[in-house]
Amino acid sequence: MALEDVELGGVEIKAGEGVIALISTANRDEETFGGPDHRPVGELDLDGDAHRHIAFGFGVHQCLGQSLARAELQIALATLFRRLPGLHLAVPRDELRFSDGLFYGMPSLPVRW
């Protein structure tokens, strides 16, 4: 519930009005994650700026384990790509499927090396 009048995305929300945040839309803002200097929103970008996403929550709801998770991902991916330098998709990119339920992601990622 909005505590005070606020404008969000060009829409005025009055104090006392209810607001629902859809988790499936998080990290998909074209102005932040898309555009000519970035890959399309929703496409994996290992070189992108990961500092403005909310995958680990925000503020008082921020995940305490985010530093460990980021370190694990950096180590795991660097090791994987170093050990399997020829790793590539086994299917065309447009055949990759994403689940859009409670957790957004790919149920499988077919690769070859």
PDB file of C-alpha atoms in Angstrom:
ATOM      1  CA  MET A   1       0.000   0.000   0.000  1.00  0.00           C
ATOM      2  CA  ALA A   2       1.343   3.398  -0.975  1.00  0.00           C
ATOM      3  CA  LEU A   3       2.116   5.492   2.105  1.00  0.00           C
ATOM      4  CA  GLU A   4       2.133   8.745   0.156  1.00  0.00           C
ATOM      5  CA  ASP A   5       1.324  10.011  -3.342  1.00  0.00           C
ATOM      6  CA  VAL A   6       4.014   8.932  -5.778  1.00  0.00           C
ATOM      7  CA  GLU A   7       4.536   8.791  -9.534  1.00  0.00           C
ATOM      8  CA  LEU A   8       5.972   5.557 -10.885  1.00  0.00           C
ATOM      9  CA  GLY A   9       6.566   4.983 -14.577  1.00  0.00           C
ATOM     10  CA  GLY A  10       4.353   7.904 -15.505  1.00  0.00           C
ATOM     11  CA  VAL A  11       1.458   6.601 -13.380  1.00  0.00           C
ATOM     12  CA  GLU A  12       0.298   8.479 -10.289  1.00  0.00           C
ATOM     13  CA  ILE A  13      -0.327   6.260  -7.268  1.00  0.00           C
ATOM     14  CA  LYS A  14      -2.290   7.907  -4.470  1.00  0.00           C
ATOM     15  CA  ALA A  15      -1.624   7.353  -0.766  1.00  0.00           C
ATOM     16  CA  GLY A  16      -3.651   4.379   0.446  1.00  0.00           C
ATOM     17  CA  GLU A  17      -3.864   2.670  -2.955  1.00  0.00           C
ATOM     18  CA  GLY A  18      -2.712  -0.921  -3.214  1.00  0.00           C
ATOM     19  CA  VAL A  19       0.289  -1.857  -5.328  1.00  0.00           C
ATOM     20  CA  ILE A  20       1.292  -5.336  -6.458  1.00  0.00           C
ATOM     21  CA  ALA A  21       4.905  -6.005  -7.447  1.00  0.00           C
ATOM     22  CA  LEU A  22       5.209  -8.849  -9.954  1.00  0.00           C
ATOM     23  CA  ILE A  23       8.441 -10.776  -9.357  1.00  0.00           C
ATOM     24  CA  SER A  24       8.423 -12.081 -12.950  1.00  0.00           C
ATOM     25  CA  THR A  25       8.974  -8.525 -14.215  1.00  0.00           C
ATOM     26  CA  ALA A  26      12.002  -7.838 -11.995  1.00  0.00           C
ATOM     27  CA  ASN A  27      15.294  -7.111 -13.757  1.00  0.00           C
ATOM     28  CA  ARG A  28      13.553  -6.645 -17.106  1.00  0.00           C
ATOM     29  CA  ASP A  29      13.559  -2.825 -17.360  1.00  0.00           C
ATOM     30  CA  GLU A  30      14.765  -1.912 -20.867  1.00  0.00           C
ATOM     31  CA  GLU A  31      16.303   1.362 -19.635  1.00  0.00           C
ATOM     32  CA  THR A  32      18.466  -0.481 -17.093  1.00  0.00           C
ATOM     33  CA  PHE A  33      19.111  -3.871 -18.677  1.00  0.00           C
ATOM     34  CA  GLY A  34      18.526  -3.358 -22.404  1.00  0.00           C
ATOM     35  CA  GLY A  35      19.335  -0.865 -25.069  1.00  0.00           C
ATOM     36  CA  PRO A  36      21.938  -0.659 -27.855  1.00  0.00           C
ATOM     37  CA  ASP A  37      24.923  -1.262 -25.547  1.00  0.00           C
ATOM     38  CA  HIS A  38      23.396  -4.393 -23.974  1.00  0.00           C
ATOM     39  CA  ARG A  39      21.968  -7.714 -25.059  1.00  0.00           C
ATOM     40  CA  PRO A  40      18.173  -7.957 -25.237  1.00  0.00           C
ATOM     41  CA  VAL A  41      16.452  -8.171 -21.862  1.00  0.00           C
ATOM     42  CA  GLY A  42      16.220 -11.800 -20.755  1.00  0.00           C
ATOM     43  CA  GLU A  43      19.369 -12.888 -22.566  1.00  0.00           C
ATOM     44  CA  LEU A  44      22.325 -14.023 -20.458  1.00  0.00           C
ATOM     45  CA  ASP A  45      25.012 -11.317 -20.323  1.00  0.00           C
ATOM     46  CA  LEU A  46      28.012 -12.468 -18.284  1.00  0.00           C
ATOM     47  CA  ASP A  47      29.846  -9.193 -18.920  1.00  0.00           C
ATOM     48  CA  GLY A  48      26.959  -6.896 -17.986  1.00  0.00           C
ATOM     49  CA  ASP A  49      26.595  -4.635 -14.965  1.00  0.00           C
ATOM     50  CA  ALA A  50      24.946  -6.811 -12.321  1.00  0.00           C
ATOM     51  CA  HIS A  51      24.793  -4.139  -9.642  1.00  0.00           C
ATOM     52  CA  ARG A  52      21.295  -2.807 -10.267  1.00  0.00           C
ATOM     53  CA  HIS A  53      19.322  -6.056 -10.387  1.00  0.00           C
ATOM     54  CA  ILE A  54      17.158  -7.212  -7.483  1.00  0.00           C
ATOM     55  CA  ALA A  55      17.743 -10.968  -7.725  1.00  0.00           C
ATOM     56  CA  PHE A  56      19.105 -10.935  -4.162  1.00  0.00           C
ATOM     57  CA  GLY A  57      16.402  -8.632  -2.831  1.00  0.00           C
ATOM     58  CA  PHE A  58      16.857  -5.037  -1.773  1.00  0.00           C
ATOM     59  CA  GLY A  59      17.165  -3.026   1.414  1.00  0.00           C
ATOM     60  CA  VAL A  60      16.055  -4.836   4.570  1.00  0.00           C
ATOM     61  CA  HIS A  61      15.029  -7.797   2.407  1.00  0.00           C
ATOM     62  CA  GLN A  62      18.483  -8.227   0.879  1.00  0.00           C
ATOM     63  CA  CYS A  63      19.842 -11.783   0.945  1.00  0.00           C
ATOM     64  CA  LEU A  64      22.585 -12.315   3.524  1.00  0.00           C
ATOM     65  CA  GLY A  65      24.164 -15.004   1.346  1.00  0.00           C
ATOM     66  CA  GLN A  66      24.500 -12.874  -1.787  1.00  0.00           C
ATOM     67  CA  SER A  67      28.273 -12.413  -1.458  1.00  0.00           C
ATOM     68  CA  LEU A  68      28.783 -16.155  -1.146  1.00  0.00           C
ATOM     69  CA  ALA A  69      26.421 -16.861  -4.063  1.00  0.00           C
ATOM     70  CA  ARG A  70      28.231 -14.339  -6.291  1.00  0.00           C
ATOM     71  CA  ALA A  71      31.637 -15.786  -5.364  1.00  0.00           C
ATOM     72  CA  GLU A  72      30.404 -19.328  -6.048  1.00  0.00           C
ATOM     73  CA  LEU A  73      29.048 -18.307  -9.456  1.00  0.00           C
ATOM     74  CA  GLN A  74      32.238 -16.470 -10.427  1.00  0.00           C
ATOM     75  CA  ILE A  75      34.419 -19.422  -9.414  1.00  0.00           C
ATOM     76  CA  ALA A  76      32.144 -22.064 -10.954  1.00  0.00           C
ATOM     77  CA  LEU A  77      31.709 -20.292 -14.300  1.00  0.00           C
ATOM     78  CA  ALA A  78      35.396 -19.335 -14.618  1.00  0.00           C
ATOM     79  CA  THR A  79      36.399 -22.939 -13.868  1.00  0.00           C
ATOM     80  CA  LEU A  80      33.821 -24.367 -16.269  1.00  0.00           C
ATOM     81  CA  PHE A  81      34.895 -22.143 -19.174  1.00  0.00           C
ATOM     82  CA  ARG A  82      38.594 -22.704 -18.448  1.00  0.00           C
ATOM     83  CA  ARG A  83      38.226 -26.511 -18.353  1.00  0.00           C
ATOM     84  CA  LEU A  84      35.842 -26.697 -21.321  1.00  0.00           C
ATOM     85  CA  PRO A  85      36.959 -23.891 -23.662  1.00  0.00           C
ATOM     86  CA  GLY A  86      34.918 -25.320 -26.561  1.00  0.00           C
ATOM     87  CA  LEU A  87      31.657 -25.295 -24.575  1.00  0.00           C
ATOM     88  CA  HIS A  88      28.790 -24.116 -26.779  1.00  0.00           C
ATOM     89  CA  LEU A  89      25.036 -24.486 -27.173  1.00  0.00           C
ATOM     90  CA  ALA A  90      23.882 -27.810 -28.623  1.00  0.00           C
ATOM     91  CA  VAL A  91      20.708 -26.255 -30.062  1.00  0.00           C
ATOM     92  CA  PRO A  92      20.005 -22.944 -31.800  1.00  0.00           C
ATOM     93  CA  ARG A  93      19.461 -20.101 -29.337  1.00  0.00           C
ATOM     94  CA  ASP A  94      15.840 -19.601 -30.404  1.00  0.00           C
ATOM     95  CA  GLU A  95      15.060 -23.189 -29.302  1.00  0.00           C
ATOM     96  CA  LEU A  96      15.953 -22.478 -25.668  1.00  0.00           C
ATOM     97  CA  ARG A  97      12.888 -22.547 -23.437  1.00  0.00           C
ATOM     98  CA  PHE A  98      12.283 -20.613 -20.248  1.00  0.00           C
ATOM     99  CA  SER A  99       9.930 -21.423 -17.406  1.00  0.00           C
ATOM    100  CA  ASP A 100       8.008 -18.446 -16.116  1.00  0.00           C
ATOM    101  CA  GLY A 101       6.404 -19.853 -12.973  1.00  0.00           C
ATOM    102  CA  LEU A 102       7.456 -19.124  -9.418  1.00  0.00           C
ATOM    103  CA  PHE A 103      11.114 -19.147 -10.514  1.00  0.00           C
ATOM    104  CA  TYR A 104      12.174 -17.774 -13.886  1.00  0.00           C
ATOM    105  CA  GLY A 105      14.843 -19.762 -15.692  1.00  0.00           C
ATOM    106  CA  MET A 106      15.646 -22.624 -18.030  1.00  0.00           C
ATOM    107  CA  PRO A 107      14.680 -26.160 -17.016  1.00  0.00           C
ATOM    108  CA  SER A 108      17.585 -27.397 -19.173  1.00  0.00           C
ATOM    109  CA  LEU A 109      20.499 -26.003 -21.172  1.00  0.00           C
ATOM    110  CA  PRO A 110      21.786 -28.409 -23.828  1.00  0.00           C
ATOM    111  CA  VAL A 111      25.516 -27.902 -24.459  1.00  0.00           C
ATOM    112  CA  ARG A 112      28.423 -29.612 -26.293  1.00  0.00           C
ATOM    113  CA  TRP A 113      32.173 -29.337 -26.014  1.00  0.00           C
TER     114      TRP A 113
END
